[in-house]
Amino acid sequence: MIWVEILSRHREVAARFPCAGPEVRIGRGYDNDVILDDPYVAARHVRVFRDEAGRLVAEDGGSANGMFLERDAARQQRIVIDGEQPIRIGHTRLRIREAGHAVAPERVAGSDLRSVPVLATALGAALLAIEALTVWLSDIGEPKVSSYLGPLLTVAVAIAAWVGVWALLARSFSGRAHFQRNLVIALLGALAFSLYSVLGLFSAFALTWRVITDHLHVALWCILGTVCFFHLREVSSSRLALKGGVVATLFALVIAVQALYQSEALYNSGRQTTMRRLLPPSLRLAPLRDEATFFAGVERLKRRLDSDRLQARADDVGQ
């Protein structure tokens, strides 16, 4: 028994035909074992038979449009059937299997449905907790519910809108929304960026170490690019290498442009990055400088400026 399956563009089985003869003929003509309603398929397009080694072989019957492996642009005269990789004739994808083809073991009913919501709930709670903690640490006035409710609602609405767009795209291109998976991907990305932001805020305030905050835009675009790639994988699992390359190139370009913009803005204004949020003094770990150390640093800076001015005047006189 030979089974011929017609696949959709999402590699789902649209139709399945059992064929009991020694060979199977596939085409648009009515004298075939499997008849395809595809105007780009020849009347007698493919013949499937067993070779001397007993393997199933698909042979092109001399069609104008040829026969191809699903993701290969090279035309094939003969293809040894492995039961996994589809073949393409015209605009139709076919998968040919024998009756003894081994199938994957059955899934446990409800196992996926239980784990994903739990993970999404845990990630959402962690994200909201970090946002609330950040607001609490930087709150220098009387505690107000609106001070916490506003940022938390903003985060929740933004993630819901983001996931809704990707779920709609997945539904349009793959036939399934994958809302829960897209939600987990978005929450993981938001949680990673939130943790990075908190780490940068703490290191800049407590340790006077601004490396993390100075590269905050790089972390944002890298995390966003990674999230977009995994969303695209949910939309379609085909051509992942191409999708990854396009996403990496696009976001690398964005990072370069933003870095150039920030360097020019610093050159034009002379302003350096400052703390946008104050934290409790008890979190300050770097030792404070005394008055003598501060003015000694000012004096060193003054000497450097005077030296630069003298050098500039000497260069002008020399010219």
PDB file of C-alpha atoms in Angstrom:
ATOM      1  CA  MET A   1       0.000   0.000   0.000  1.00  0.00           C
ATOM      2  CA  ILE A   2       1.325   3.427  -0.982  1.00  0.00           C
ATOM      3  CA  TRP A   3      -0.190   6.575   0.493  1.00  0.00           C
ATOM      4  CA  VAL A   4      -0.113   9.868  -1.390  1.00  0.00           C
ATOM      5  CA  GLU A   5      -0.793  12.986   0.682  1.00  0.00           C
ATOM      6  CA  ILE A   6      -1.562  16.422  -0.706  1.00  0.00           C
ATOM      7  CA  LEU A   7      -0.151  19.100   1.608  1.00  0.00           C
ATOM      8  CA  SER A   8      -1.203  22.687   2.137  1.00  0.00           C
ATOM      9  CA  ARG A   9       1.347  25.493   2.071  1.00  0.00           C
ATOM     10  CA  HIS A  10       1.601  25.068   5.857  1.00  0.00           C
ATOM     11  CA  ARG A  11       2.516  21.387   5.362  1.00  0.00           C
ATOM     12  CA  GLU A  12      -0.815  20.194   6.716  1.00  0.00           C
ATOM     13  CA  VAL A  13      -2.488  17.211   5.075  1.00  0.00           C
ATOM     14  CA  ALA A  14      -5.296  18.460   2.840  1.00  0.00           C
ATOM     15  CA  ALA A  15      -6.102  15.065   1.288  1.00  0.00           C
ATOM     16  CA  ARG A  16      -4.813  11.495   1.539  1.00  0.00           C
ATOM     17  CA  PHE A  17      -5.146   8.748  -1.094  1.00  0.00           C
ATOM     18  CA  PRO A  18      -4.398   5.005  -0.595  1.00  0.00           C
ATOM     19  CA  CYS A  19      -3.033   3.262  -3.685  1.00  0.00           C
ATOM     20  CA  ALA A  20      -2.774  -0.543  -3.743  1.00  0.00           C
ATOM     21  CA  GLY A  21      -1.141  -1.133  -7.126  1.00  0.00           C
ATOM     22  CA  PRO A  22       2.555  -1.810  -7.844  1.00  0.00           C
ATOM     23  CA  GLU A  23       2.977   1.770  -9.008  1.00  0.00           C
ATOM     24  CA  VAL A  24       1.137   5.049  -8.650  1.00  0.00           C
ATOM     25  CA  ARG A  25       0.513   7.583 -11.399  1.00  0.00           C
ATOM     26  CA  ILE A  26      -0.145  11.184 -10.448  1.00  0.00           C
ATOM     27  CA  GLY A  27      -1.374  13.944 -12.760  1.00  0.00           C
ATOM     28  CA  ARG A  28      -4.259  15.992 -14.004  1.00  0.00           C
ATOM     29  CA  GLY A  29      -5.648  13.335 -16.340  1.00  0.00           C
ATOM     30  CA  TYR A  30      -8.509  11.093 -15.309  1.00  0.00           C
ATOM     31  CA  ASP A  31      -6.533   7.917 -16.002  1.00  0.00           C
ATOM     32  CA  ASN A  32      -4.253   8.547 -12.998  1.00  0.00           C
ATOM     33  CA  ASP A  33      -4.448   6.945  -9.582  1.00  0.00           C
ATOM     34  CA  VAL A  34      -4.273  10.396  -7.951  1.00  0.00           C
ATOM     35  CA  ILE A  35      -5.895  13.256  -9.865  1.00  0.00           C
ATOM     36  CA  LEU A  36      -4.735  16.800  -9.084  1.00  0.00           C
ATOM     37  CA  ASP A  37      -6.788  19.879  -9.851  1.00  0.00           C
ATOM     38  CA  ASP A  38      -3.737  22.024 -10.611  1.00  0.00           C
ATOM     39  CA  PRO A  39      -3.409  23.699 -14.061  1.00  0.00           C
ATOM     40  CA  TYR A  40       0.406  23.631 -13.726  1.00  0.00           C
ATOM     41  CA  VAL A  41       0.445  19.833 -13.427  1.00  0.00           C
ATOM     42  CA  ALA A  42       0.750  17.720 -16.584  1.00  0.00           C
ATOM     43  CA  ALA A  43      -1.807  15.107 -17.571  1.00  0.00           C
ATOM     44  CA  ARG A  44       0.630  12.368 -16.536  1.00  0.00           C
ATOM     45  CA  HIS A  45       3.126  14.175 -14.372  1.00  0.00           C
ATOM     46  CA  VAL A  46       4.717  11.675 -11.930  1.00  0.00           C
ATOM     47  CA  ARG A  47       5.101   7.928 -11.745  1.00  0.00           C
ATOM     48  CA  VAL A  48       5.912   6.329  -8.366  1.00  0.00           C
ATOM     49  CA  PHE A  49       7.376   2.816  -8.426  1.00  0.00           C
ATOM     50  CA  ARG A  50       9.917   0.573  -6.698  1.00  0.00           C
ATOM     51  CA  ASP A  51      13.469   0.319  -8.018  1.00  0.00           C
ATOM     52  CA  GLU A  52      15.712  -2.750  -7.950  1.00  0.00           C
ATOM     53  CA  ALA A  53      16.595  -2.087  -4.291  1.00  0.00           C
ATOM     54  CA  GLY A  54      12.933  -1.948  -3.279  1.00  0.00           C
ATOM     55  CA  ARG A  55      12.941   1.790  -2.664  1.00  0.00           C
ATOM     56  CA  LEU A  56      10.063   4.035  -3.666  1.00  0.00           C
ATOM     57  CA  VAL A  57      11.094   6.350  -6.503  1.00  0.00           C
ATOM     58  CA  ALA A  58       9.192   9.274  -8.030  1.00  0.00           C
ATOM     59  CA  GLU A  59       9.934   9.814 -11.728  1.00  0.00           C
ATOM     60  CA  ASP A  60       9.008  12.818 -13.833  1.00  0.00           C
ATOM     61  CA  GLY A  61       6.911  11.762 -16.817  1.00  0.00           C
ATOM     62  CA  GLY A  62       8.301  14.450 -19.140  1.00  0.00           C
ATOM     63  CA  SER A  63       6.264  17.381 -17.837  1.00  0.00           C
ATOM     64  CA  ALA A  64       6.904  20.978 -18.880  1.00  0.00           C
ATOM     65  CA  ASN A  65       7.071  22.336 -15.304  1.00  0.00           C
ATOM     66  CA  GLY A  66       9.141  19.518 -13.836  1.00  0.00           C
ATOM     67  CA  MET A  67       9.415  17.945 -10.398  1.00  0.00           C
ATOM     68  CA  PHE A  68      11.284  19.399  -7.408  1.00  0.00           C
ATOM     69  CA  LEU A  69      12.060  18.731  -3.790  1.00  0.00           C
ATOM     70  CA  GLU A  70       9.990  21.095  -1.674  1.00  0.00           C
ATOM     71  CA  ARG A  71      12.754  23.598  -0.836  1.00  0.00           C
ATOM     72  CA  ASP A  72      15.057  23.014  -3.786  1.00  0.00           C
ATOM     73  CA  ALA A  73      15.038  24.990  -7.016  1.00  0.00           C
ATOM     74  CA  ALA A  74      16.874  22.273  -8.969  1.00  0.00           C
ATOM     75  CA  ARG A  75      14.662  20.249 -11.274  1.00  0.00           C
ATOM     76  CA  GLN A  76      14.742  16.502 -10.555  1.00  0.00           C
ATOM     77  CA  GLN A  77      14.151  13.672 -12.992  1.00  0.00           C
ATOM     78  CA  ARG A  78      14.072  11.044 -10.238  1.00  0.00           C
ATOM     79  CA  ILE A  79      13.648  11.383  -6.474  1.00  0.00           C
ATOM     80  CA  VAL A  80      14.112   8.584  -3.947  1.00  0.00           C
ATOM     81  CA  ILE A  81      11.179   8.864  -1.540  1.00  0.00           C
ATOM     82  CA  ASP A  82      12.052   9.028   2.175  1.00  0.00           C
ATOM     83  CA  GLY A  83       8.543   9.594   3.474  1.00  0.00           C
ATOM     84  CA  GLU A  84       9.456  12.912   5.109  1.00  0.00           C
ATOM     85  CA  GLN A  85      10.527  15.479   2.544  1.00  0.00           C
ATOM     86  CA  PRO A  86       7.679  16.526   0.233  1.00  0.00           C
ATOM     87  CA  ILE A  87       8.027  16.878  -3.501  1.00  0.00           C
ATOM     88  CA  ARG A  88       6.575  19.719  -5.547  1.00  0.00           C
ATOM     89  CA  ILE A  89       4.901  19.468  -8.932  1.00  0.00           C
ATOM     90  CA  GLY A  90       3.229  22.557 -10.350  1.00  0.00           C
ATOM     91  CA  HIS A  91       1.773  24.407  -7.361  1.00  0.00           C
ATOM     92  CA  THR A  92       1.072  21.189  -5.446  1.00  0.00           C
ATOM     93  CA  ARG A  93       3.110  19.649  -2.621  1.00  0.00           C
ATOM     94  CA  LEU A  94       2.983  15.890  -2.251  1.00  0.00           C
ATOM     95  CA  ARG A  95       4.218  13.551   0.460  1.00  0.00           C
ATOM     96  CA  ILE A  96       4.449   9.853  -0.371  1.00  0.00           C
ATOM     97  CA  ARG A  97       4.646   7.202   2.326  1.00  0.00           C
ATOM     98  CA  GLU A  98       4.400   3.466   2.644  1.00  0.00           C
ATOM     99  CA  ALA A  99       1.860   1.759   4.895  1.00  0.00           C
ATOM    100  CA  GLY A 100       4.605   0.799   7.337  1.00  0.00           C
ATOM    101  CA  HIS A 101       5.900   4.325   7.785  1.00  0.00           C
ATOM    102  CA  ALA A 102       6.559   5.002  11.484  1.00  0.00           C
ATOM    103  CA  VAL A 103       4.600   7.889  12.963  1.00  0.00           C
ATOM    104  CA  ALA A 104       5.455   9.994  16.003  1.00  0.00           C
ATOM    105  CA  PRO A 105       4.066   8.804  19.351  1.00  0.00           C
ATOM    106  CA  GLU A 106       0.794  10.301  20.459  1.00  0.00           C
ATOM    107  CA  ARG A 107       0.819  13.450  22.555  1.00  0.00           C
ATOM    108  CA  VAL A 108      -0.568  13.464  26.063  1.00  0.00           C
ATOM    109  CA  ALA A 109      -3.928  15.213  25.931  1.00  0.00           C
ATOM    110  CA  GLY A 110      -3.851  18.655  27.521  1.00  0.00           C
ATOM    111  CA  SER A 111      -0.149  18.610  28.452  1.00  0.00           C
ATOM    112  CA  ASP A 112       0.758  21.571  26.220  1.00  0.00           C
ATOM    113  CA  LEU A 113      -2.392  23.456  27.159  1.00  0.00           C
ATOM    114  CA  ARG A 114      -1.561  23.343  30.870  1.00  0.00           C
ATOM    115  CA  SER A 115       2.125  24.242  30.793  1.00  0.00           C
ATOM    116  CA  VAL A 116       1.999  27.289  28.521  1.00  0.00           C
ATOM    117  CA  PRO A 117      -0.585  29.292  30.543  1.00  0.00           C
ATOM    118  CA  VAL A 118       1.308  28.576  33.757  1.00  0.00           C
ATOM    119  CA  LEU A 119       4.555  29.792  32.205  1.00  0.00           C
ATOM    120  CA  ALA A 120       2.865  32.893  30.764  1.00  0.00           C
ATOM    121  CA  THR A 121       1.286  33.695  34.135  1.00  0.00           C
ATOM    122  CA  ALA A 122       4.619  33.341  35.951  1.00  0.00           C
ATOM    123  CA  LEU A 123       6.425  35.529  33.416  1.00  0.00           C
ATOM    124  CA  GLY A 124       3.696  38.176  33.516  1.00  0.00           C
ATOM    125  CA  ALA A 125       3.730  38.271  37.318  1.00  0.00           C
ATOM    126  CA  ALA A 126       7.531  38.594  37.380  1.00  0.00           C
ATOM    127  CA  LEU A 127       7.458  41.398  34.832  1.00  0.00           C
ATOM    128  CA  LEU A 128       4.805  43.369  36.702  1.00  0.00           C
ATOM    129  CA  ALA A 129       6.627  42.809  39.994  1.00  0.00           C
ATOM    130  CA  ILE A 130       9.858  44.230  38.573  1.00  0.00           C
ATOM    131  CA  GLU A 131       8.038  47.247  37.156  1.00  0.00           C
ATOM    132  CA  ALA A 132       6.301  47.866  40.486  1.00  0.00           C
ATOM    133  CA  LEU A 133       9.592  47.520  42.370  1.00  0.00           C
ATOM    134  CA  THR A 134      11.273  50.018  40.055  1.00  0.00           C
ATOM    135  CA  VAL A 135       8.478  52.537  40.603  1.00  0.00           C
ATOM    136  CA  TRP A 136       8.622  52.002  44.362  1.00  0.00           C
ATOM    137  CA  LEU A 137      12.385  52.505  44.560  1.00  0.00           C
ATOM    138  CA  SER A 138      12.261  55.728  42.557  1.00  0.00           C
ATOM    139  CA  ASP A 139       9.173  57.135  44.287  1.00  0.00           C
ATOM    140  CA  ILE A 140      10.222  60.172  46.352  1.00  0.00           C
ATOM    141  CA  GLY A 141       6.732  61.474  47.149  1.00  0.00           C
ATOM    142  CA  GLU A 142       3.624  60.218  48.838  1.00  0.00           C
ATOM    143  CA  PRO A 143       2.639  56.732  47.596  1.00  0.00           C
ATOM    144  CA  LYS A 144      -0.213  56.920  45.092  1.00  0.00           C
ATOM    145  CA  VAL A 145      -2.081  54.106  43.413  1.00  0.00           C
ATOM    146  CA  SER A 146      -1.928  55.947  40.091  1.00  0.00           C
ATOM    147  CA  SER A 147       1.869  55.981  40.231  1.00  0.00           C
ATOM    148  CA  TYR A 148       1.857  52.210  40.098  1.00  0.00           C
ATOM    149  CA  LEU A 149      -1.291  51.550  38.109  1.00  0.00           C
ATOM    150  CA  GLY A 150      -0.276  53.725  35.143  1.00  0.00           C
ATOM    151  CA  PRO A 151       3.048  52.000  34.304  1.00  0.00           C
ATOM    152  CA  LEU A 152       1.620  48.534  34.925  1.00  0.00           C
ATOM    153  CA  LEU A 153      -1.361  49.138  32.650  1.00  0.00           C
ATOM    154  CA  THR A 154       0.923  50.611  29.990  1.00  0.00           C
ATOM    155  CA  VAL A 155       3.087  47.487  30.021  1.00  0.00           C
ATOM    156  CA  ALA A 156       0.060  45.171  29.937  1.00  0.00           C
ATOM    157  CA  VAL A 157      -1.645  47.022  27.060  1.00  0.00           C
ATOM    158  CA  ALA A 158       1.568  47.271  25.035  1.00  0.00           C
ATOM    159  CA  ILE A 159       2.263  43.535  25.353  1.00  0.00           C
ATOM    160  CA  ALA A 160      -1.349  42.638  24.549  1.00  0.00           C
ATOM    161  CA  ALA A 161      -1.287  44.791  21.400  1.00  0.00           C
ATOM    162  CA  TRP A 162       2.099  43.388  20.343  1.00  0.00           C
ATOM    163  CA  VAL A 163       0.986  39.780  20.821  1.00  0.00           C
ATOM    164  CA  GLY A 164      -2.303  40.467  19.047  1.00  0.00           C
ATOM    165  CA  VAL A 165      -0.512  41.688  15.914  1.00  0.00           C
ATOM    166  CA  TRP A 166       1.774  38.640  15.784  1.00  0.00           C
ATOM    167  CA  ALA A 167      -1.110  36.260  16.478  1.00  0.00           C
ATOM    168  CA  LEU A 168      -3.032  37.822  13.600  1.00  0.00           C
ATOM    169  CA  LEU A 169      -0.042  37.397  11.280  1.00  0.00           C
ATOM    170  CA  ALA A 170       0.382  33.783  12.395  1.00  0.00           C
ATOM    171  CA  ARG A 171      -3.299  33.144  11.800  1.00  0.00           C
ATOM    172  CA  SER A 172      -3.094  34.673   8.317  1.00  0.00           C
ATOM    173  CA  PHE A 173       0.024  32.841   7.138  1.00  0.00           C
ATOM    174  CA  SER A 174       0.047  29.556   9.060  1.00  0.00           C
ATOM    175  CA  GLY A 175      -3.625  29.038   9.799  1.00  0.00           C
ATOM    176  CA  ARG A 176      -3.075  29.075  13.577  1.00  0.00           C
ATOM    177  CA  ALA A 177      -2.789  32.097  15.854  1.00  0.00           C
ATOM    178  CA  HIS A 178      -0.408  30.502  18.403  1.00  0.00           C
ATOM    179  CA  PHE A 179      -1.504  33.227  20.828  1.00  0.00           C
ATOM    180  CA  GLN A 180      -0.119  31.552  23.939  1.00  0.00           C
ATOM    181  CA  ARG A 181       3.282  30.888  22.368  1.00  0.00           C
ATOM    182  CA  ASN A 182       3.500  34.444  21.047  1.00  0.00           C
ATOM    183  CA  LEU A 183       2.537  35.694  24.498  1.00  0.00           C
ATOM    184  CA  VAL A 184       5.359  33.707  26.131  1.00  0.00           C
ATOM    185  CA  ILE A 185       7.857  35.028  23.572  1.00  0.00           C
ATOM    186  CA  ALA A 186       6.790  38.636  24.179  1.00  0.00           C
ATOM    187  CA  LEU A 187       6.861  38.230  27.961  1.00  0.00           C
ATOM    188  CA  LEU A 188      10.343  36.690  27.863  1.00  0.00           C
ATOM    189  CA  GLY A 189      11.617  39.598  25.780  1.00  0.00           C
ATOM    190  CA  ALA A 190       9.984  42.213  27.991  1.00  0.00           C
ATOM    191  CA  LEU A 191      11.276  40.514  31.139  1.00  0.00           C
ATOM    192  CA  ALA A 192      14.834  40.339  29.747  1.00  0.00           C
ATOM    193  CA  PHE A 193      14.830  44.040  28.888  1.00  0.00           C
ATOM    194  CA  SER A 194      13.262  44.961  32.233  1.00  0.00           C
ATOM    195  CA  LEU A 195      15.968  43.035  34.115  1.00  0.00           C
ATOM    196  CA  TYR A 196      18.666  44.670  32.007  1.00  0.00           C
ATOM    197  CA  SER A 197      17.202  48.118  32.703  1.00  0.00           C
ATOM    198  CA  VAL A 198      17.043  47.466  36.445  1.00  0.00           C
ATOM    199  CA  LEU A 199      20.621  46.194  36.439  1.00  0.00           C
ATOM    200  CA  GLY A 200      21.744  49.280  34.531  1.00  0.00           C
ATOM    201  CA  LEU A 201      19.872  51.610  36.868  1.00  0.00           C
ATOM    202  CA  PHE A 202      21.353  49.961  39.949  1.00  0.00           C
ATOM    203  CA  SER A 203      24.907  49.840  38.580  1.00  0.00           C
ATOM    204  CA  ALA A 204      24.827  53.475  37.490  1.00  0.00           C
ATOM    205  CA  PHE A 205      23.506  54.706  40.843  1.00  0.00           C
ATOM    206  CA  ALA A 206      25.119  52.327  43.298  1.00  0.00           C
ATOM    207  CA  LEU A 207      28.496  51.786  41.625  1.00  0.00           C
ATOM    208  CA  THR A 208      28.824  54.841  39.364  1.00  0.00           C
ATOM    209  CA  TRP A 209      29.184  52.406  36.488  1.00  0.00           C
ATOM    210  CA  ARG A 210      27.295  53.619  33.410  1.00  0.00           C
ATOM    211  CA  VAL A 211      28.421  50.985  30.896  1.00  0.00           C
ATOM    212  CA  ILE A 212      25.081  49.144  30.987  1.00  0.00           C
ATOM    213  CA  THR A 213      22.942  52.280  30.718  1.00  0.00           C
ATOM    214  CA  ASP A 214      25.166  53.723  27.970  1.00  0.00           C
ATOM    215  CA  HIS A 215      24.415  50.629  25.872  1.00  0.00           C
ATOM    216  CA  LEU A 216      20.759  50.359  26.804  1.00  0.00           C
ATOM    217  CA  HIS A 217      19.673  50.992  23.202  1.00  0.00           C
ATOM    218  CA  VAL A 218      21.895  48.134  21.989  1.00  0.00           C
ATOM    219  CA  ALA A 219      20.287  45.727  24.461  1.00  0.00           C
ATOM    220  CA  LEU A 220      16.816  46.935  23.481  1.00  0.00           C
ATOM    221  CA  TRP A 221      17.314  46.347  19.759  1.00  0.00           C
ATOM    222  CA  CYS A 222      19.078  43.002  20.277  1.00  0.00           C
ATOM    223  CA  ILE A 223      16.259  41.723  22.483  1.00  0.00           C
ATOM    224  CA  LEU A 224      13.636  43.095  20.099  1.00  0.00           C
ATOM    225  CA  GLY A 225      15.348  41.441  17.133  1.00  0.00           C
ATOM    226  CA  THR A 226      15.481  38.099  18.933  1.00  0.00           C
ATOM    227  CA  VAL A 227      11.811  38.376  19.880  1.00  0.00           C
ATOM    228  CA  CYS A 228      10.850  39.215  16.285  1.00  0.00           C
ATOM    229  CA  PHE A 229      12.776  36.197  14.996  1.00  0.00           C
ATOM    230  CA  PHE A 230      10.933  33.806  17.325  1.00  0.00           C
ATOM    231  CA  HIS A 231       7.621  35.431  16.391  1.00  0.00           C
ATOM    232  CA  LEU A 232       8.465  34.901  12.710  1.00  0.00           C
ATOM    233  CA  ARG A 233       9.202  31.256  13.486  1.00  0.00           C
ATOM    234  CA  GLU A 234       5.678  30.921  14.868  1.00  0.00           C
ATOM    235  CA  VAL A 235       4.285  32.545  11.728  1.00  0.00           C
ATOM    236  CA  SER A 236       6.152  30.056   9.520  1.00  0.00           C
ATOM    237  CA  SER A 237       8.979  27.617  10.231  1.00  0.00           C
ATOM    238  CA  SER A 238      10.336  27.767   6.683  1.00  0.00           C
ATOM    239  CA  ARG A 239      13.514  29.647   5.688  1.00  0.00           C
ATOM    240  CA  LEU A 240      14.565  30.360   9.257  1.00  0.00           C
ATOM    241  CA  ALA A 241      18.168  31.086   8.243  1.00  0.00           C
ATOM    242  CA  LEU A 242      17.016  33.730   5.778  1.00  0.00           C
ATOM    243  CA  LYS A 243      14.665  35.272   8.322  1.00  0.00           C
ATOM    244  CA  GLY A 244      17.398  35.329  10.957  1.00  0.00           C
ATOM    245  CA  GLY A 245      19.825  36.993   8.562  1.00  0.00           C
ATOM    246  CA  VAL A 246      17.323  39.662   7.532  1.00  0.00           C
ATOM    247  CA  VAL A 247      16.366  40.430  11.139  1.00  0.00           C
ATOM    248  CA  ALA A 248      20.011  40.567  12.279  1.00  0.00           C
ATOM    249  CA  THR A 249      21.006  42.845   9.386  1.00  0.00           C
ATOM    250  CA  LEU A 250      18.057  45.171   9.902  1.00  0.00           C
ATOM    251  CA  PHE A 251      18.554  45.598  13.633  1.00  0.00           C
ATOM    252  CA  ALA A 252      22.339  45.919  13.286  1.00  0.00           C
ATOM    253  CA  LEU A 253      21.681  48.808  10.896  1.00  0.00           C
ATOM    254  CA  VAL A 254      19.265  50.387  13.366  1.00  0.00           C
ATOM    255  CA  ILE A 255      21.820  50.073  16.187  1.00  0.00           C
ATOM    256  CA  ALA A 256      24.529  51.659  14.025  1.00  0.00           C
ATOM    257  CA  VAL A 257      22.282  54.564  13.026  1.00  0.00           C
ATOM    258  CA  GLN A 258      21.205  55.223  16.614  1.00  0.00           C
ATOM    259  CA  ALA A 259      24.808  55.025  17.865  1.00  0.00           C
ATOM    260  CA  LEU A 260      25.843  57.558  15.215  1.00  0.00           C
ATOM    261  CA  TYR A 261      22.967  59.842  16.163  1.00  0.00           C
ATOM    262  CA  GLN A 262      23.835  59.685  19.856  1.00  0.00           C
ATOM    263  CA  SER A 263      27.529  60.365  19.221  1.00  0.00           C
ATOM    264  CA  GLU A 264      26.714  63.414  17.093  1.00  0.00           C
ATOM    265  CA  ALA A 265      24.202  64.665  19.658  1.00  0.00           C
ATOM    266  CA  LEU A 266      26.864  64.372  22.372  1.00  0.00           C
ATOM    267  CA  TYR A 267      29.394  66.153  20.155  1.00  0.00           C
ATOM    268  CA  ASN A 268      26.989  69.014  19.415  1.00  0.00           C
ATOM    269  CA  SER A 269      25.590  69.512  22.909  1.00  0.00           C
ATOM    270  CA  GLY A 270      28.431  68.276  25.088  1.00  0.00           C
ATOM    271  CA  ARG A 271      25.918  66.701  27.470  1.00  0.00           C
ATOM    272  CA  GLN A 272      26.595  63.328  28.961  1.00  0.00           C
ATOM    273  CA  THR A 273      24.148  60.735  30.174  1.00  0.00           C
ATOM    274  CA  THR A 274      22.744  61.503  33.619  1.00  0.00           C
ATOM    275  CA  MET A 275      20.574  59.561  36.006  1.00  0.00           C
ATOM    276  CA  ARG A 276      16.906  59.821  35.107  1.00  0.00           C
ATOM    277  CA  ARG A 277      15.747  58.080  38.292  1.00  0.00           C
ATOM    278  CA  LEU A 278      16.937  58.555  41.834  1.00  0.00           C
ATOM    279  CA  LEU A 279      17.200  55.591  44.147  1.00  0.00           C
ATOM    280  CA  PRO A 280      17.312  55.381  47.968  1.00  0.00           C
ATOM    281  CA  PRO A 281      20.700  56.515  49.374  1.00  0.00           C
ATOM    282  CA  SER A 282      21.065  53.173  51.154  1.00  0.00           C
ATOM    283  CA  LEU A 283      21.619  51.515  47.760  1.00  0.00           C
ATOM    284  CA  ARG A 284      24.689  53.646  47.114  1.00  0.00           C
ATOM    285  CA  LEU A 285      27.727  51.337  47.278  1.00  0.00           C
ATOM    286  CA  ALA A 286      30.482  53.431  45.723  1.00  0.00           C
ATOM    287  CA  PRO A 287      32.299  55.550  48.340  1.00  0.00           C
ATOM    288  CA  LEU A 288      31.579  59.259  48.272  1.00  0.00           C
ATOM    289  CA  ARG A 289      34.458  61.586  47.429  1.00  0.00           C
ATOM    290  CA  ASP A 290      35.453  64.172  49.985  1.00  0.00           C
ATOM    291  CA  GLU A 291      35.849  67.869  49.243  1.00  0.00           C
ATOM    292  CA  ALA A 292      39.631  67.722  48.757  1.00  0.00           C
ATOM    293  CA  THR A 293      39.374  64.893  46.206  1.00  0.00           C
ATOM    294  CA  PHE A 294      36.670  66.714  44.289  1.00  0.00           C
ATOM    295  CA  PHE A 295      38.588  69.986  43.966  1.00  0.00           C
ATOM    296  CA  ALA A 296      41.792  68.107  43.125  1.00  0.00           C
ATOM    297  CA  GLY A 297      39.973  66.591  40.183  1.00  0.00           C
ATOM    298  CA  VAL A 298      38.711  70.037  39.161  1.00  0.00           C
ATOM    299  CA  GLU A 299      42.256  71.377  39.288  1.00  0.00           C
ATOM    300  CA  ARG A 300      43.551  68.550  37.074  1.00  0.00           C
ATOM    301  CA  LEU A 301      40.800  69.222  34.585  1.00  0.00           C
ATOM    302  CA  LYS A 302      41.637  72.945  34.591  1.00  0.00           C
ATOM    303  CA  ARG A 303      45.311  72.225  33.855  1.00  0.00           C
ATOM    304  CA  ARG A 304      44.349  69.981  30.947  1.00  0.00           C
ATOM    305  CA  LEU A 305      42.096  72.676  29.507  1.00  0.00           C
ATOM    306  CA  ASP A 306      44.805  75.315  29.827  1.00  0.00           C
ATOM    307  CA  SER A 307      47.285  72.995  28.126  1.00  0.00           C
ATOM    308  CA  ASP A 308      44.875  72.348  25.272  1.00  0.00           C
ATOM    309  CA  ARG A 309      44.288  76.085  24.800  1.00  0.00           C
ATOM    310  CA  LEU A 310      48.028  76.800  24.685  1.00  0.00           C
ATOM    311  CA  GLN A 311      48.544  74.007  22.177  1.00  0.00           C
ATOM    312  CA  ALA A 312      45.731  75.348  19.999  1.00  0.00           C
ATOM    313  CA  ARG A 313      47.229  78.868  20.039  1.00  0.00           C
ATOM    314  CA  ALA A 314      50.646  77.473  19.147  1.00  0.00           C
ATOM    315  CA  ASP A 315      49.156  75.588  16.225  1.00  0.00           C
ATOM    316  CA  ASP A 316      47.416  78.760  15.013  1.00  0.00           C
ATOM    317  CA  VAL A 317      50.660  80.768  15.186  1.00  0.00           C
ATOM    318  CA  GLY A 318      52.552  78.034  13.345  1.00  0.00           C
ATOM    319  CA  GLN A 319      50.047  78.144  10.512  1.00  0.00           C
TER     320      GLN A 319
END
